[in-house]
mmCIF file of C-alpha atoms in Angstrom:
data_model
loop_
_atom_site.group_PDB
_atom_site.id
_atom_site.type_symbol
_atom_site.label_atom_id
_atom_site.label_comp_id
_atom_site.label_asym_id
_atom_site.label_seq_id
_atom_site.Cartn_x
_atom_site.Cartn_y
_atom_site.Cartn_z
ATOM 1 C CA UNK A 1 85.363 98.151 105.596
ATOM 2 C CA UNK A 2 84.870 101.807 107.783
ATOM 3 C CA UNK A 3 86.211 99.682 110.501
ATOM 4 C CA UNK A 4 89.436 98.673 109.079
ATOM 5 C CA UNK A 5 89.766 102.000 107.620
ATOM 6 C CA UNK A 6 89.223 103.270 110.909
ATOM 7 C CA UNK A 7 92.090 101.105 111.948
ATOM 8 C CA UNK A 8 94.604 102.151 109.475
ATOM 9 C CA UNK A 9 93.788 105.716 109.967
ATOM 10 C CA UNK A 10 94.340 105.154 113.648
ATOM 11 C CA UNK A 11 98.148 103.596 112.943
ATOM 12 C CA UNK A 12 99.081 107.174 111.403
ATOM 13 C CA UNK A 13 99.102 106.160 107.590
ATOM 14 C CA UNK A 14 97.576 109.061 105.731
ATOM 15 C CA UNK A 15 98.964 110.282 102.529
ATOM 16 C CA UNK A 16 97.901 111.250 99.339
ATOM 17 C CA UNK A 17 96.883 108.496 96.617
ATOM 18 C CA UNK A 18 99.013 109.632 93.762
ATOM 19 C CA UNK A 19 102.377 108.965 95.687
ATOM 20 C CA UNK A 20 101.604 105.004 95.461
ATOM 21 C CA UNK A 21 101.431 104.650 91.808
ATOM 22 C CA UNK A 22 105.183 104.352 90.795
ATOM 23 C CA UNK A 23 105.380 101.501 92.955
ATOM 24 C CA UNK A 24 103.432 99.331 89.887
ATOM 25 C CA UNK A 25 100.573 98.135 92.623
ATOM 26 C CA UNK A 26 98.095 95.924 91.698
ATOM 27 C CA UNK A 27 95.258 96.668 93.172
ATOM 28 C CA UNK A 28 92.837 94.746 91.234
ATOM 29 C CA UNK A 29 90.259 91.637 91.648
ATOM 30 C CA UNK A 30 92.856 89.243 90.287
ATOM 31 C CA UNK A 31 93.881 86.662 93.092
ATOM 32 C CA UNK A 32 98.151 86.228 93.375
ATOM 33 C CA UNK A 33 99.306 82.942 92.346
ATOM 34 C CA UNK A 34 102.791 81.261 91.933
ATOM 35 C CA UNK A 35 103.289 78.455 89.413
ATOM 36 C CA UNK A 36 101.949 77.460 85.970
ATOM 37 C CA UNK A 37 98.051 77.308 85.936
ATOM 38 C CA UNK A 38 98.228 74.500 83.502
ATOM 39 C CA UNK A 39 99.818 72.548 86.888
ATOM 40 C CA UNK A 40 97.884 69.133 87.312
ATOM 41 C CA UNK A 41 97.034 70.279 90.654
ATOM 42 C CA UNK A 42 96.235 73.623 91.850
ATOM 43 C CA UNK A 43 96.142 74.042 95.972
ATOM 44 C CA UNK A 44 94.276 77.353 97.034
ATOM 45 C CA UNK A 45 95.470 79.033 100.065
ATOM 46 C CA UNK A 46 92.939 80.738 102.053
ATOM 47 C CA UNK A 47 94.545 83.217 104.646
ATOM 48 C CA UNK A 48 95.348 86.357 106.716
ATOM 49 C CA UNK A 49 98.196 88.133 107.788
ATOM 50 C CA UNK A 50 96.695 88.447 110.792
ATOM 51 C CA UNK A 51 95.844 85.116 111.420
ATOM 52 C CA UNK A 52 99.058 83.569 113.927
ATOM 53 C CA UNK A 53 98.559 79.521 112.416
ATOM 54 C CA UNK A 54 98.706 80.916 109.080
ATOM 55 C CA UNK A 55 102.396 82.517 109.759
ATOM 56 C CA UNK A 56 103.577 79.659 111.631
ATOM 57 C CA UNK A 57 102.132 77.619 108.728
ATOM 58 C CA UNK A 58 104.174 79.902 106.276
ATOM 59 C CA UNK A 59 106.921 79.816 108.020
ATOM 60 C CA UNK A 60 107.388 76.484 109.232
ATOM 61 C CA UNK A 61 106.545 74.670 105.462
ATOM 62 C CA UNK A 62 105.896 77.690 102.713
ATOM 63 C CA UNK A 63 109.439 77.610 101.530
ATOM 64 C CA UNK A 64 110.050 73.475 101.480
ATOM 65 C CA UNK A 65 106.333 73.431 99.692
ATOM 66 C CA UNK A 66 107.068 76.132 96.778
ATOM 67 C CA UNK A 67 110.549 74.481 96.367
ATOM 68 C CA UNK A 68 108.861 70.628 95.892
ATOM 69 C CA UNK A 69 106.100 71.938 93.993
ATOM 70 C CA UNK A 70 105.424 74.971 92.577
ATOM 71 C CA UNK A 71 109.185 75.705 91.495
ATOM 72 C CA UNK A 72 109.100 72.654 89.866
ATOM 73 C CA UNK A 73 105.746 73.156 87.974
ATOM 74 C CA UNK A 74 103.507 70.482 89.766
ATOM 75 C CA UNK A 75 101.290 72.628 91.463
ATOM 76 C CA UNK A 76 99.533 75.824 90.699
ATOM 77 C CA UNK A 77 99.625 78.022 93.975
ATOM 78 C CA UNK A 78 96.523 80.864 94.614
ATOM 79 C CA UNK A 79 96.631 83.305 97.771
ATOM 80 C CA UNK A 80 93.129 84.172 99.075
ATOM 81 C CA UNK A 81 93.132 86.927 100.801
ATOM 82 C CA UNK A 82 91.643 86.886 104.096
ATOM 83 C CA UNK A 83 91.004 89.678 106.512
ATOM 84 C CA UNK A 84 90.627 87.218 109.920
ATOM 85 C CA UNK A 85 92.517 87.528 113.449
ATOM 86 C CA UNK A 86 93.853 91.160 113.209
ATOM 87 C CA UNK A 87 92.132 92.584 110.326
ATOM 88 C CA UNK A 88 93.812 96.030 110.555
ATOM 89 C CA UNK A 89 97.512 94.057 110.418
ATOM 90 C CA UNK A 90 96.068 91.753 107.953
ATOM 91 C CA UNK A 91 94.501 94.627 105.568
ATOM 92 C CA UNK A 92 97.734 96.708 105.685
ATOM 93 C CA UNK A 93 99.920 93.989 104.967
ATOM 94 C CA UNK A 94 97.934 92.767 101.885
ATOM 95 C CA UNK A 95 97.554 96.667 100.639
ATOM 96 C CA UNK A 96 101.447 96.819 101.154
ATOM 97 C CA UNK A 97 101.964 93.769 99.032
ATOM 98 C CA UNK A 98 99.972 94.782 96.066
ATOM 99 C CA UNK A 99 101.433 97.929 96.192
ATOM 100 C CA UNK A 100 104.593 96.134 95.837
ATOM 101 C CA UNK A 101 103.804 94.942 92.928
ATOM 102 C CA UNK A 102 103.480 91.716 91.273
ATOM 103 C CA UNK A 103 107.159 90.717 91.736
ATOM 104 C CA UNK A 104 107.600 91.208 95.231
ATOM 105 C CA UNK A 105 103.566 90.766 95.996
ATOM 106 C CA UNK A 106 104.773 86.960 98.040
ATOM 107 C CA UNK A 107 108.121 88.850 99.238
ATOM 108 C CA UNK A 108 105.928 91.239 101.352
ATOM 109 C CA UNK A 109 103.649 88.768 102.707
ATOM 110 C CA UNK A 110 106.852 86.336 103.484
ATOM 111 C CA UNK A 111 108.285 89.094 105.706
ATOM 112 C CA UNK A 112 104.782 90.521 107.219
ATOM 113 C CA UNK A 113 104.417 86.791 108.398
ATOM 114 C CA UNK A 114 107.563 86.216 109.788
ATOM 115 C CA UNK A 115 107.284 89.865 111.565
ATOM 116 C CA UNK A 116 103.369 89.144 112.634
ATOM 117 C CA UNK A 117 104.091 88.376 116.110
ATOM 118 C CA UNK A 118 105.971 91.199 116.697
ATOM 119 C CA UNK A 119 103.039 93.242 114.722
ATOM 120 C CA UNK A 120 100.662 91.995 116.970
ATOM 121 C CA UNK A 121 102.746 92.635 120.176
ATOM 122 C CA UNK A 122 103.160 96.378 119.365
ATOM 123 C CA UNK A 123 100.192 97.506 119.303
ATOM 124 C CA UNK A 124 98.317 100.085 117.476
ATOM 125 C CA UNK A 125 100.616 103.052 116.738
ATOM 126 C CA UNK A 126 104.413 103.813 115.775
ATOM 127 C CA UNK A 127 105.816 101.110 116.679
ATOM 128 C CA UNK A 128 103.454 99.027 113.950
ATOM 129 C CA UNK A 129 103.584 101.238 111.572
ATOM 130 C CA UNK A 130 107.646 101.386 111.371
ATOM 131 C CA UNK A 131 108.064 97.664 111.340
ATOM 132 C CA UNK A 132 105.650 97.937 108.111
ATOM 133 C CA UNK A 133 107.477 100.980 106.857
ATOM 134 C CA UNK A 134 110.558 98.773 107.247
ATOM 135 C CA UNK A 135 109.156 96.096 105.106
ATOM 136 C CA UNK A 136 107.873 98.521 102.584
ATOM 137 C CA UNK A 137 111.567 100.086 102.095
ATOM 138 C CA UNK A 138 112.855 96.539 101.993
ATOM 139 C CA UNK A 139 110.554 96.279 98.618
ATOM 140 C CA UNK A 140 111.584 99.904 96.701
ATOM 141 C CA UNK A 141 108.792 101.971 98.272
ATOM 142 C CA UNK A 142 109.022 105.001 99.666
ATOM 143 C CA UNK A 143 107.739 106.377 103.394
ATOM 144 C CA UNK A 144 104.966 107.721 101.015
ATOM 145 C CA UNK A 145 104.235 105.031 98.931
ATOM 146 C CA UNK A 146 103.765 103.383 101.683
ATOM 147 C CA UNK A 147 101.557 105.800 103.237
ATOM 148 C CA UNK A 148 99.412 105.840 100.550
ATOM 149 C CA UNK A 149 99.115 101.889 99.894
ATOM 150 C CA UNK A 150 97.852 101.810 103.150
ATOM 151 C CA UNK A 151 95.577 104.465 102.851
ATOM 152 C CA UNK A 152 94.090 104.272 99.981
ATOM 153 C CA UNK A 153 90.096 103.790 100.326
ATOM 154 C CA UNK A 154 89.789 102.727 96.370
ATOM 155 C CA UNK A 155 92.325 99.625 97.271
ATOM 156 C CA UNK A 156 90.845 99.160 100.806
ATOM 157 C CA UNK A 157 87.505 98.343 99.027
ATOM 158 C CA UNK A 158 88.830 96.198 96.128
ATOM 159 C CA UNK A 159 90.493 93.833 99.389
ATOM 160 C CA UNK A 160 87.404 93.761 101.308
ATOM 161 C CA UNK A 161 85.271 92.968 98.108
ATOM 162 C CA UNK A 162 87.877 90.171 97.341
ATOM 163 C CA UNK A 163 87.783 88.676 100.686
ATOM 164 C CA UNK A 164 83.813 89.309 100.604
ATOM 165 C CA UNK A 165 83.765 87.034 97.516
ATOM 166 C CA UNK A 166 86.212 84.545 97.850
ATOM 167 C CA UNK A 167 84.665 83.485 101.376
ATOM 168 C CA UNK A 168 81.132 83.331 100.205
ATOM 169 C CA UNK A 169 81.459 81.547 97.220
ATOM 170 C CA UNK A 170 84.217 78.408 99.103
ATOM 171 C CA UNK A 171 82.201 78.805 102.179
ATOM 172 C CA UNK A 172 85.479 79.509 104.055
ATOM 173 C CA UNK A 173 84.921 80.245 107.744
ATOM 174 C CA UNK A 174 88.715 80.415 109.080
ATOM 175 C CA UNK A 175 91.868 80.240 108.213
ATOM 176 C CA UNK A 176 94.078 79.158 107.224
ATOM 177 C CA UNK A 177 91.894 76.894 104.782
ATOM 178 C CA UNK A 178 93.615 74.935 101.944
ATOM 179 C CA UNK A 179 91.660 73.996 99.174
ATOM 180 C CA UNK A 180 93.523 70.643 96.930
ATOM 181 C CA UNK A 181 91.803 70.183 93.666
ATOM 182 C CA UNK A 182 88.507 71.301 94.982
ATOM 183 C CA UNK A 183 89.013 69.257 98.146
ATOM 184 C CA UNK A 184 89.273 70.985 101.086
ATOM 185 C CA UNK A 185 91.807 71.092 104.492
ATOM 186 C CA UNK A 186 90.897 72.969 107.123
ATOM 187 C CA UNK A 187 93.479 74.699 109.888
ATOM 188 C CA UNK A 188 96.907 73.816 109.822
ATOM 189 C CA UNK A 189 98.264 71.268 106.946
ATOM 190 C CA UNK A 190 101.766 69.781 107.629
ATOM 191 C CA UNK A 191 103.909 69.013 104.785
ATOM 192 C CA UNK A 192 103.363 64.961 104.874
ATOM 193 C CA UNK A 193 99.309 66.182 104.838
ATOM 194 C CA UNK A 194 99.503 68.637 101.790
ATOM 195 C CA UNK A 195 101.758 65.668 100.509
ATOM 196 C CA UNK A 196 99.378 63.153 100.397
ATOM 197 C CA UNK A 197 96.581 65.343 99.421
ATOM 198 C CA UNK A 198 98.663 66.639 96.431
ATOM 199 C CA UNK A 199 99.325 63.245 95.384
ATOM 200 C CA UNK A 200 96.013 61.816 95.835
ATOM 201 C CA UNK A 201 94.614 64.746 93.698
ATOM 202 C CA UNK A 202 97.343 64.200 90.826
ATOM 203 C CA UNK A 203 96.099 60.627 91.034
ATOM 204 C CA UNK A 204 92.699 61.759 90.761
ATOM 205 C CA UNK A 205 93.015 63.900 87.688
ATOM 206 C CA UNK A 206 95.285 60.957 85.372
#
């Protein structure tokens, strides 16, 4: 955790805590899901904003999947954070999201993964810091909500305790891992693969 901190502190983003809480973050334990829980099938994401097959994952099949399946109330949908690849990238992205809020928690990871490449290009520094400071005003925050999302030890600890957990107890070792019913996929899942494991898994469960 002192080493992503370390990061983040190294990327310029140092502000005072109380400037983050009008944004209505979440920065607690609870996981980020989309879709009813009651769902037949719930399909556990685990992965990192750092991690470059997990954006071309999202990018290339999270929109068609939400629209076949979790807009239409088959499947239950749960982000695990991860903290793999670039973990400082990955750590402010996820702080940025929560801070977000609830609403716009999958908004902010949507554009941190379509903008990851260009993250990781840039570099430690300015230039990484205003392409997240651009996604952050694309949400409602401010330069110093932002500032403080990123910086704030009490939510930097909650993420690393989450990842911590989450890996331990699935035994997850990279990303991005998907997890269908209890069964799980490792690396990258095209649709016709999370297709039949969906369906196999509603199968299972009539």
């Amino acid at each position: 955790m002192r080493a992503i901190a370390a990061l983040l502190i190294a990327l310029g983003l140092a502000a005072s805590l109380a400037a983050c809480k009008p944004g209505g973050g979440d920065t607690t334990s609870a996981d980020m899901s989309l879709g009813p829980p009651t769902a037949k099938v719930t399909v556990v994401e685990y992965a990192s904003l750092g991690c470059p097959i997990c954006a071309k994952w999202n990018t290339d099949n999270f929109s068609a999947f939400k629209a076949k399946y979790v807009d239409t109330g088959k499947v239950h949908y749960v982000l695990k954070e991860m903290l793999t690849g670039d973990e400082s990238v990955s750590a402010a992205g996820f702080l940025l999201a929560r801070c977000a809020g609830k609403d716009k928690y999958f908004q902010v990871v949507d554009a941190v993964f379509r903008q990851e490449a260009d993250l990781l290009e840039s570099g430690k520094g300015a230039e990484e810091r205003d392409r997240l400071l651009k996604i952050a005003e694309s949400s409602g925050l401010t330069d110093a909500q932002f500032n403080a999302c990123v910086d704030d030890d009490k939510s930097l600890t909650a993420l690393n305790k989450r990842v911590n957990d989450s890996a331990q107890a699935a035994h997850i070792d990279s990303t991005p891992t998907f997890v269908v019913n209890g069964k799980a996929l490792v690396g990258y899942q095209d649709m016709p693969a999370l297709d039949k494991a969906i369906a196999d898994a509603g199968a299972a469960k009539t």
